[in-house]
């Protein structure tokens, strides 16, 4: 009968819809790490400078045995910038595990300093710092001086194309008047931080990551800015459809630029063309989500942080006191017979259970020591090989 046929079609539709829902939930559960089992090799790890460092979001190698760290109470900064204490750039000498704040000269006294991602150019000895002053993101550029170690402010670069709090990480281009940076938030935050959000803005910011991960819709971008002298920068979007663009790094000659997609999780491998645009070569899947990625010139490898248990990452970002496991993995770039860049990932060089430093966002190897940082936990973790 017509009624029977209609009922069967309705039942069939519900079966299909239910199956799709089950598959989506199962996929999301796997991606969030509910079924991930980890093995830890962190017995040689100790927490350093918990009293000095409100966080240690990003780490770069300055020279053998010495690294620079960006430190800020980013959770407070994102929530209520006006009441957040200024952060700073710190150094850690791994021969003694001594941590010191690096003096900064000529930085505008009326400007807040809340560093996020950082990058050091071995070519120009300039440090590029993503700063969230609260009303408009910028990239602050410093000249690094040694003996004694200090930073001298040169200029800031900003772009109207990126929303407030949207910049995540940065690298120098082929010269000191070019940068590439990632935009990790599709819609950003209002001036002052989350405390100024409307209910609609709050719902939007809390759901944008899930939408990207679940539906594979990239809502973030990679940007490029160039400038001459003290003139304002000219900026453009050079890559779109990125799943939560985060860490960015490159080969020393800038022929290949790598962007981390933590919501993939994957890496985007780009070739830089002569006009500064980026051409996507491949998207390389990663076993775990990631954050910052840095190139170690002495070893010819990229190192990047890993976050295998994403549902705990979400809780940590919401302010819960949860131990989030994390570690460091490595990536290499070679070229095949056709000259095309080929990436190879080597997972889990070090994995920490999160009890000493929760939620790893950066990691480097210097000598026998892994150095791990976190955006939302105090101190920095030094893990020596046994």
Short mmCIF file of C-alpha atoms in Angstrom, two decimals:
data_model
loop_
_atom_site.label_atom_id
_atom_site.label_comp_id
_atom_site.label_asym_id
_atom_site.label_seq_id
_atom_site.Cartn_x
_atom_site.Cartn_y
_atom_site.Cartn_z
CA UNK A 1 0.00 0.00 0.00
CA UNK A 2 0.98 3.64 -0.37
CA UNK A 3 1.01 4.06 3.42
CA UNK A 4 3.24 1.01 3.82
CA UNK A 5 5.65 2.17 1.12
CA UNK A 6 5.83 5.63 2.74
CA UNK A 7 6.52 4.08 6.14
CA UNK A 8 9.31 1.93 4.71
CA UNK A 9 10.91 4.95 3.04
CA UNK A 10 10.68 6.90 6.31
CA UNK A 11 12.18 3.98 8.22
CA UNK A 12 14.97 3.64 5.67
CA UNK A 13 15.71 7.35 5.91
CA UNK A 14 15.92 7.16 9.71
CA UNK A 15 18.26 4.17 9.46
CA UNK A 16 20.57 6.08 7.12
CA UNK A 17 20.46 9.24 9.26
CA UNK A 18 21.10 7.23 12.43
CA UNK A 19 24.04 5.43 10.81
CA UNK A 20 25.55 8.74 9.70
CA UNK A 21 25.14 10.18 13.22
CA UNK A 22 26.80 7.13 14.75
CA UNK A 23 29.70 7.34 12.30
CA UNK A 24 30.15 11.07 12.97
CA UNK A 25 30.15 10.54 16.74
CA UNK A 26 32.59 7.63 16.41
CA UNK A 27 34.92 9.66 14.22
CA UNK A 28 34.80 12.65 16.55
CA UNK A 29 35.43 10.43 19.58
CA UNK A 30 38.52 8.98 17.93
CA UNK A 31 39.77 12.42 16.89
CA UNK A 32 39.28 13.75 20.42
CA UNK A 33 41.45 10.94 21.76
CA UNK A 34 38.93 9.01 23.85
CA UNK A 35 40.40 5.70 22.65
CA UNK A 36 44.06 6.79 22.53
CA UNK A 37 46.50 4.83 24.70
CA UNK A 38 49.91 6.36 25.31
CA UNK A 39 53.30 5.18 26.49
CA UNK A 40 55.32 7.74 28.43
CA UNK A 41 59.09 8.18 28.54
CA UNK A 42 59.20 11.20 30.86
CA UNK A 43 61.08 9.86 33.90
CA UNK A 44 63.96 12.24 33.13
CA UNK A 45 61.74 15.36 33.08
CA UNK A 46 61.83 18.18 35.61
CA UNK A 47 59.85 21.40 35.82
CA UNK A 48 61.97 24.56 35.70
CA UNK A 49 61.20 28.22 36.53
CA UNK A 50 57.65 27.68 37.69
CA UNK A 51 57.99 30.88 39.73
CA UNK A 52 59.11 32.99 36.74
CA UNK A 53 57.17 31.70 33.75
CA UNK A 54 53.39 32.19 33.63
CA UNK A 55 53.52 30.09 30.48
CA UNK A 56 55.98 28.96 27.82
CA UNK A 57 53.91 28.90 24.63
CA UNK A 58 56.74 28.92 22.10
CA UNK A 59 60.46 28.12 22.18
CA UNK A 60 63.25 28.83 19.68
CA UNK A 61 66.94 27.92 19.60
CA UNK A 62 69.24 30.91 20.05
CA UNK A 63 72.54 29.02 20.05
CA UNK A 64 73.95 25.76 21.40
CA UNK A 65 72.59 25.26 24.91
CA UNK A 66 70.50 28.45 24.93
CA UNK A 67 66.86 28.95 23.96
CA UNK A 68 64.35 31.80 24.00
CA UNK A 69 60.85 31.37 25.40
CA UNK A 70 57.69 33.45 24.97
CA UNK A 71 55.90 33.69 28.30
CA UNK A 72 52.50 35.14 29.15
CA UNK A 73 49.40 34.20 31.11
CA UNK A 74 47.56 33.64 27.84
CA UNK A 75 44.43 32.24 29.48
CA UNK A 76 44.03 35.51 31.39
CA UNK A 77 45.02 37.57 28.33
CA UNK A 78 42.42 35.91 26.12
CA UNK A 79 39.77 36.29 28.82
CA UNK A 80 40.39 39.84 30.06
CA UNK A 81 43.37 41.58 28.50
CA UNK A 82 42.94 44.80 30.47
CA UNK A 83 43.76 43.07 33.78
CA UNK A 84 46.42 40.70 32.42
CA UNK A 85 49.99 41.38 33.50
CA UNK A 86 52.49 41.91 30.69
CA UNK A 87 54.46 38.87 29.60
CA UNK A 88 58.04 38.73 28.38
CA UNK A 89 60.76 36.90 26.51
CA UNK A 90 62.96 34.63 28.65
CA UNK A 91 66.13 32.66 28.06
CA UNK A 92 67.10 29.31 29.51
CA UNK A 93 70.72 28.17 29.69
CA UNK A 94 70.58 24.39 29.56
CA UNK A 95 74.06 23.97 31.03
CA UNK A 96 72.67 25.16 34.37
CA UNK A 97 68.88 25.28 33.69
CA UNK A 98 69.05 28.98 34.56
CA UNK A 99 66.10 31.07 33.36
CA UNK A 100 66.33 34.86 32.96
CA UNK A 101 64.07 37.52 31.51
CA UNK A 102 65.59 39.12 28.42
CA UNK A 103 65.75 42.94 28.62
CA UNK A 104 63.76 44.74 25.91
CA UNK A 105 64.80 48.22 24.76
CA UNK A 106 62.80 50.94 22.97
CA UNK A 107 59.47 49.12 23.21
CA UNK A 108 56.58 51.65 23.41
CA UNK A 109 55.78 52.18 27.09
CA UNK A 110 52.07 52.63 26.42
CA UNK A 111 51.70 49.28 24.64
CA UNK A 112 50.79 45.96 26.29
CA UNK A 113 53.04 42.98 25.61
CA UNK A 114 51.40 39.54 25.54
CA UNK A 115 53.62 37.27 23.42
CA UNK A 116 52.26 34.16 21.71
CA UNK A 117 54.18 32.51 18.83
CA UNK A 118 57.78 33.53 18.18
CA UNK A 119 60.37 32.93 15.47
CA UNK A 120 64.10 33.66 15.30
CA UNK A 121 65.86 34.37 12.02
CA UNK A 122 69.39 32.99 11.85
CA UNK A 123 69.94 35.19 8.79
CA UNK A 124 69.09 38.59 10.28
CA UNK A 125 69.21 37.83 14.04
CA UNK A 126 65.71 39.22 14.38
CA UNK A 127 63.07 37.87 16.73
CA UNK A 128 59.48 38.00 15.48
CA UNK A 129 56.83 37.98 18.22
CA UNK A 130 53.06 37.59 17.89
CA UNK A 131 51.61 40.08 20.37
CA UNK A 132 48.00 40.37 21.61
CA UNK A 133 47.77 43.91 23.08
CA UNK A 134 44.00 43.53 23.34
CA UNK A 135 42.61 45.77 20.61
CA UNK A 136 44.56 44.78 17.49
CA UNK A 137 47.00 41.92 16.98
CA UNK A 138 50.48 42.73 15.76
CA UNK A 139 53.84 41.19 15.04
CA UNK A 140 56.57 42.92 17.01
CA UNK A 141 60.05 42.75 15.52
CA UNK A 142 63.22 42.90 17.64
CA UNK A 143 66.94 42.88 16.93
CA UNK A 144 68.75 40.30 19.07
CA UNK A 145 72.03 41.39 20.68
CA UNK A 146 74.42 39.09 22.50
CA UNK A 147 76.80 39.71 25.42
CA UNK A 148 74.75 40.79 27.14
CA UNK A 149 71.63 39.20 25.69
CA UNK A 150 68.96 41.80 24.93
CA UNK A 151 66.23 42.72 22.45
CA UNK A 152 65.82 46.08 20.73
CA UNK A 153 62.41 46.93 19.31
CA UNK A 154 62.44 47.77 15.58
CA UNK A 155 58.79 48.04 14.49
CA UNK A 156 55.38 46.38 14.51
CA UNK A 157 53.41 44.87 11.63
CA UNK A 158 49.63 44.49 11.61
CA UNK A 159 46.97 43.60 9.06
CA UNK A 160 43.29 44.55 8.75
CA UNK A 161 42.67 41.12 7.20
CA UNK A 162 43.10 39.22 10.47
CA UNK A 163 40.65 39.40 13.40
CA UNK A 164 41.68 40.47 16.89
CA UNK A 165 43.49 37.66 18.78
CA UNK A 166 43.60 35.77 15.48
CA UNK A 167 47.37 35.61 14.83
CA UNK A 168 49.11 32.50 16.12
CA UNK A 169 52.64 32.10 14.76
CA UNK A 170 55.06 33.87 12.43
CA UNK A 171 58.24 33.42 10.37
CA UNK A 172 60.51 35.76 8.47
CA UNK A 173 60.30 35.52 4.68
CA UNK A 174 63.26 35.71 2.32
CA UNK A 175 64.21 39.14 3.68
CA UNK A 176 63.71 41.25 6.78
CA UNK A 177 60.80 43.12 5.20
CA UNK A 178 58.59 40.08 4.67
CA UNK A 179 56.71 37.82 7.08
CA UNK A 180 54.29 34.93 6.86
CA UNK A 181 51.91 34.28 9.73
CA UNK A 182 49.03 31.98 10.61
CA UNK A 183 45.50 32.90 11.61
CA UNK A 184 44.15 30.31 14.04
CA UNK A 185 40.78 31.91 14.97
CA UNK A 186 38.26 32.39 12.15
CA UNK A 187 36.33 35.19 13.87
CA UNK A 188 38.66 36.35 16.64
CA UNK A 189 37.67 37.99 19.92
CA UNK A 190 36.40 41.49 20.72
CA UNK A 191 38.76 44.16 22.02
CA UNK A 192 39.52 43.30 25.64
CA UNK A 193 39.03 39.55 25.25
CA UNK A 194 36.32 36.99 25.93
CA UNK A 195 34.89 39.01 28.81
CA UNK A 196 33.53 41.42 26.17
CA UNK A 197 31.83 38.70 24.07
CA UNK A 198 28.12 38.64 23.46
CA UNK A 199 26.30 35.34 23.92
CA UNK A 200 26.29 34.82 20.14
CA UNK A 201 30.04 35.55 19.89
CA UNK A 202 30.72 33.13 22.74
CA UNK A 203 28.76 30.33 21.06
CA UNK A 204 30.53 31.06 17.77
CA UNK A 205 34.03 30.94 19.27
CA UNK A 206 33.32 27.76 21.24
CA UNK A 207 31.95 25.92 18.20
CA UNK A 208 34.28 27.00 15.38
CA UNK A 209 36.90 24.34 16.14
CA UNK A 210 34.36 21.50 16.21
CA UNK A 211 32.80 22.69 12.95
CA UNK A 212 36.17 22.65 11.21
CA UNK A 213 37.21 19.26 12.61
CA UNK A 214 33.85 17.57 12.08
CA UNK A 215 32.96 18.84 8.61
CA UNK A 216 36.53 19.32 7.33
CA UNK A 217 35.79 22.95 6.53
CA UNK A 218 38.90 25.06 6.88
CA UNK A 219 38.02 28.54 8.13
CA UNK A 220 41.50 29.93 8.77
CA UNK A 221 44.31 31.31 6.65
CA UNK A 222 48.00 31.95 6.10
CA UNK A 223 48.93 35.60 5.55
CA UNK A 224 51.90 37.41 4.01
CA UNK A 225 52.99 40.98 4.72
CA UNK A 226 55.72 43.07 3.11
CA UNK A 227 56.89 46.63 3.78
CA UNK A 228 59.58 49.18 3.07
CA UNK A 229 61.30 51.10 5.84
CA UNK A 230 58.79 52.48 8.33
CA UNK A 231 55.85 52.42 5.92
CA UNK A 232 52.75 50.38 6.82
CA UNK A 233 52.82 46.79 5.65
CA UNK A 234 50.92 45.52 2.62
CA UNK A 235 49.27 42.21 3.50
CA UNK A 236 47.40 39.47 1.69
CA UNK A 237 46.00 35.99 2.28
CA UNK A 238 48.25 33.43 0.59
CA UNK A 239 46.54 30.21 1.73
CA UNK A 240 42.95 29.47 2.75
CA UNK A 241 40.81 26.48 3.74
CA UNK A 242 43.21 25.68 6.58
CA UNK A 243 41.93 23.62 9.53
CA UNK A 244 42.89 25.86 12.45
CA UNK A 245 46.22 27.21 11.11
CA UNK A 246 48.74 27.12 13.95
CA UNK A 247 52.52 26.68 13.94
CA UNK A 248 54.52 27.76 10.89
CA UNK A 249 58.12 27.08 9.93
CA UNK A 250 60.30 26.81 6.82
CA UNK A 251 63.50 25.50 5.37
CA UNK A 252 66.36 28.00 5.78
CA UNK A 253 66.12 29.19 2.15
CA UNK A 254 62.33 29.59 2.50
CA UNK A 255 61.75 27.41 -0.56
CA UNK A 256 59.39 25.24 1.52
CA UNK A 257 56.99 26.54 4.18
CA UNK A 258 55.15 24.21 6.55
CA UNK A 259 51.91 25.01 8.38
CA UNK A 260 50.42 22.93 11.19
CA UNK A 261 46.73 21.98 10.99
CA UNK A 262 45.86 20.72 14.51
CA UNK A 263 42.26 20.10 13.48
CA UNK A 264 43.38 17.78 10.68
CA UNK A 265 45.58 16.72 12.22
CA UNK A 266 47.99 17.34 9.37
CA UNK A 267 50.72 19.53 7.94
CA UNK A 268 50.40 21.64 4.82
CA UNK A 269 53.57 21.60 2.72
CA UNK A 270 53.89 24.69 0.52
CA UNK A 271 56.45 25.78 -2.02
CA UNK A 272 57.14 29.50 -1.98
CA UNK A 273 56.95 30.94 -5.48
CA UNK A 274 59.09 33.83 -6.70
CA UNK A 275 56.26 36.34 -6.22
CA UNK A 276 55.86 35.33 -2.57
CA UNK A 277 52.68 33.31 -3.09
CA UNK A 278 52.38 29.77 -1.74
CA UNK A 279 51.63 26.65 -3.77
CA UNK A 280 50.29 23.66 -1.86
CA UNK A 281 52.35 20.54 -2.55
CA UNK A 282 50.69 18.08 -0.19
CA UNK A 283 48.75 17.65 3.02
CA UNK A 284 50.54 15.17 5.29
CA UNK A 285 48.49 13.42 7.97
CA UNK A 286 49.80 13.28 11.53
CA UNK A 287 48.92 10.68 14.14
CA UNK A 288 48.27 13.36 16.76
CA UNK A 289 47.21 16.99 16.82
CA UNK A 290 50.00 19.54 17.02
CA UNK A 291 50.82 23.16 17.81
CA UNK A 292 54.15 24.88 17.14
CA UNK A 293 56.78 23.60 14.71
CA UNK A 294 60.41 24.76 14.57
CA UNK A 295 63.33 24.00 12.27
CA UNK A 296 66.52 22.75 13.94
CA UNK A 297 69.26 23.82 11.53
CA UNK A 298 71.98 21.85 13.34
CA UNK A 299 70.09 18.57 12.81
CA UNK A 300 68.22 19.40 9.60
CA UNK A 301 64.89 18.42 11.18
CA UNK A 302 61.64 20.05 12.20
CA UNK A 303 60.34 19.41 15.71
CA UNK A 304 56.71 19.91 16.67
CA UNK A 305 54.59 19.50 19.78
CA UNK A 306 51.87 16.84 19.95
CA UNK A 307 48.55 16.69 21.82
CA UNK A 308 47.10 13.16 21.55
CA UNK A 309 44.14 13.66 23.93
CA UNK A 310 42.19 16.55 22.43
CA UNK A 311 39.18 16.34 24.72
CA UNK A 312 41.53 17.16 27.61
CA UNK A 313 43.03 20.02 25.58
CA UNK A 314 39.52 21.46 25.21
CA UNK A 315 38.96 21.25 28.97
CA UNK A 316 42.32 22.92 29.66
CA UNK A 317 41.52 25.75 27.26
CA UNK A 318 38.24 26.25 29.11
CA UNK A 319 40.12 26.72 32.38
CA UNK A 320 39.78 23.29 33.98
CA UNK A 321 42.69 22.01 36.09
CA UNK A 322 43.31 18.87 34.06
CA UNK A 323 46.56 17.07 33.28
CA UNK A 324 46.92 17.06 29.49
CA UNK A 325 49.50 14.65 28.04
CA UNK A 326 51.75 15.91 25.29
CA UNK A 327 55.09 15.47 23.66
CA UNK A 328 57.34 16.20 20.72
CA UNK A 329 57.69 14.56 17.31
CA UNK A 330 59.90 15.23 14.30
CA UNK A 331 59.44 15.87 10.59
CA UNK A 332 61.93 15.89 7.74
CA UNK A 333 61.72 17.32 4.23
CA UNK A 334 63.56 15.72 1.31
CA UNK A 335 63.07 16.08 -2.43
CA UNK A 336 62.16 13.26 -4.80
CA UNK A 337 63.58 12.68 -8.29
CA UNK A 338 61.29 15.35 -9.70
CA UNK A 339 62.48 17.90 -7.10
CA UNK A 340 59.17 17.81 -5.27
CA UNK A 341 59.26 18.23 -1.44
CA UNK A 342 58.39 15.05 0.44
CA UNK A 343 57.62 15.05 4.18
CA UNK A 344 58.27 12.21 6.62
CA UNK A 345 56.95 12.27 10.21
CA UNK A 346 58.64 10.52 13.13
CA UNK A 347 56.18 10.34 16.02
CA UNK A 348 56.64 10.46 19.81
CA UNK A 349 60.29 11.26 20.44
CA UNK A 350 59.25 12.27 23.96
CA UNK A 351 55.83 11.91 25.64
CA UNK A 352 54.91 13.45 29.01
CA UNK A 353 51.83 12.50 31.01
CA UNK A 354 50.95 16.11 31.86
CA UNK A 355 51.53 15.85 35.60
CA UNK A 356 54.38 18.40 35.64
CA UNK A 357 53.54 20.51 32.59
CA UNK A 358 50.03 20.23 31.23
CA UNK A 359 49.28 20.74 27.51
CA UNK A 360 52.47 20.87 25.44
CA UNK A 361 52.60 23.56 22.74
CA UNK A 362 56.29 23.58 21.80
CA UNK A 363 59.37 21.40 22.02
CA UNK A 364 63.01 21.37 20.95
CA UNK A 365 66.02 19.09 21.35
CA UNK A 366 69.34 20.59 22.41
CA UNK A 367 72.11 18.11 23.10
CA UNK A 368 70.69 15.53 25.49
CA UNK A 369 67.73 17.67 26.61
CA UNK A 370 64.22 18.06 25.27
CA UNK A 371 62.71 21.43 26.22
CA UNK A 372 58.90 21.51 26.32
CA UNK A 373 56.60 24.50 26.73
CA UNK A 374 52.93 25.10 27.46
CA UNK A 375 50.55 28.03 26.88
CA UNK A 376 48.48 27.49 30.03
CA UNK A 377 50.86 25.93 32.58
CA UNK A 378 53.58 27.59 34.61
CA UNK A 379 57.24 26.84 33.98
CA UNK A 380 59.07 24.94 31.27
CA UNK A 381 59.83 21.20 31.19
CA UNK A 382 63.40 19.95 30.66
CA UNK A 383 63.62 16.25 29.84
CA UNK A 384 67.08 14.71 29.70
CA UNK A 385 67.76 11.45 27.97
CA UNK A 386 68.64 8.56 30.29
#
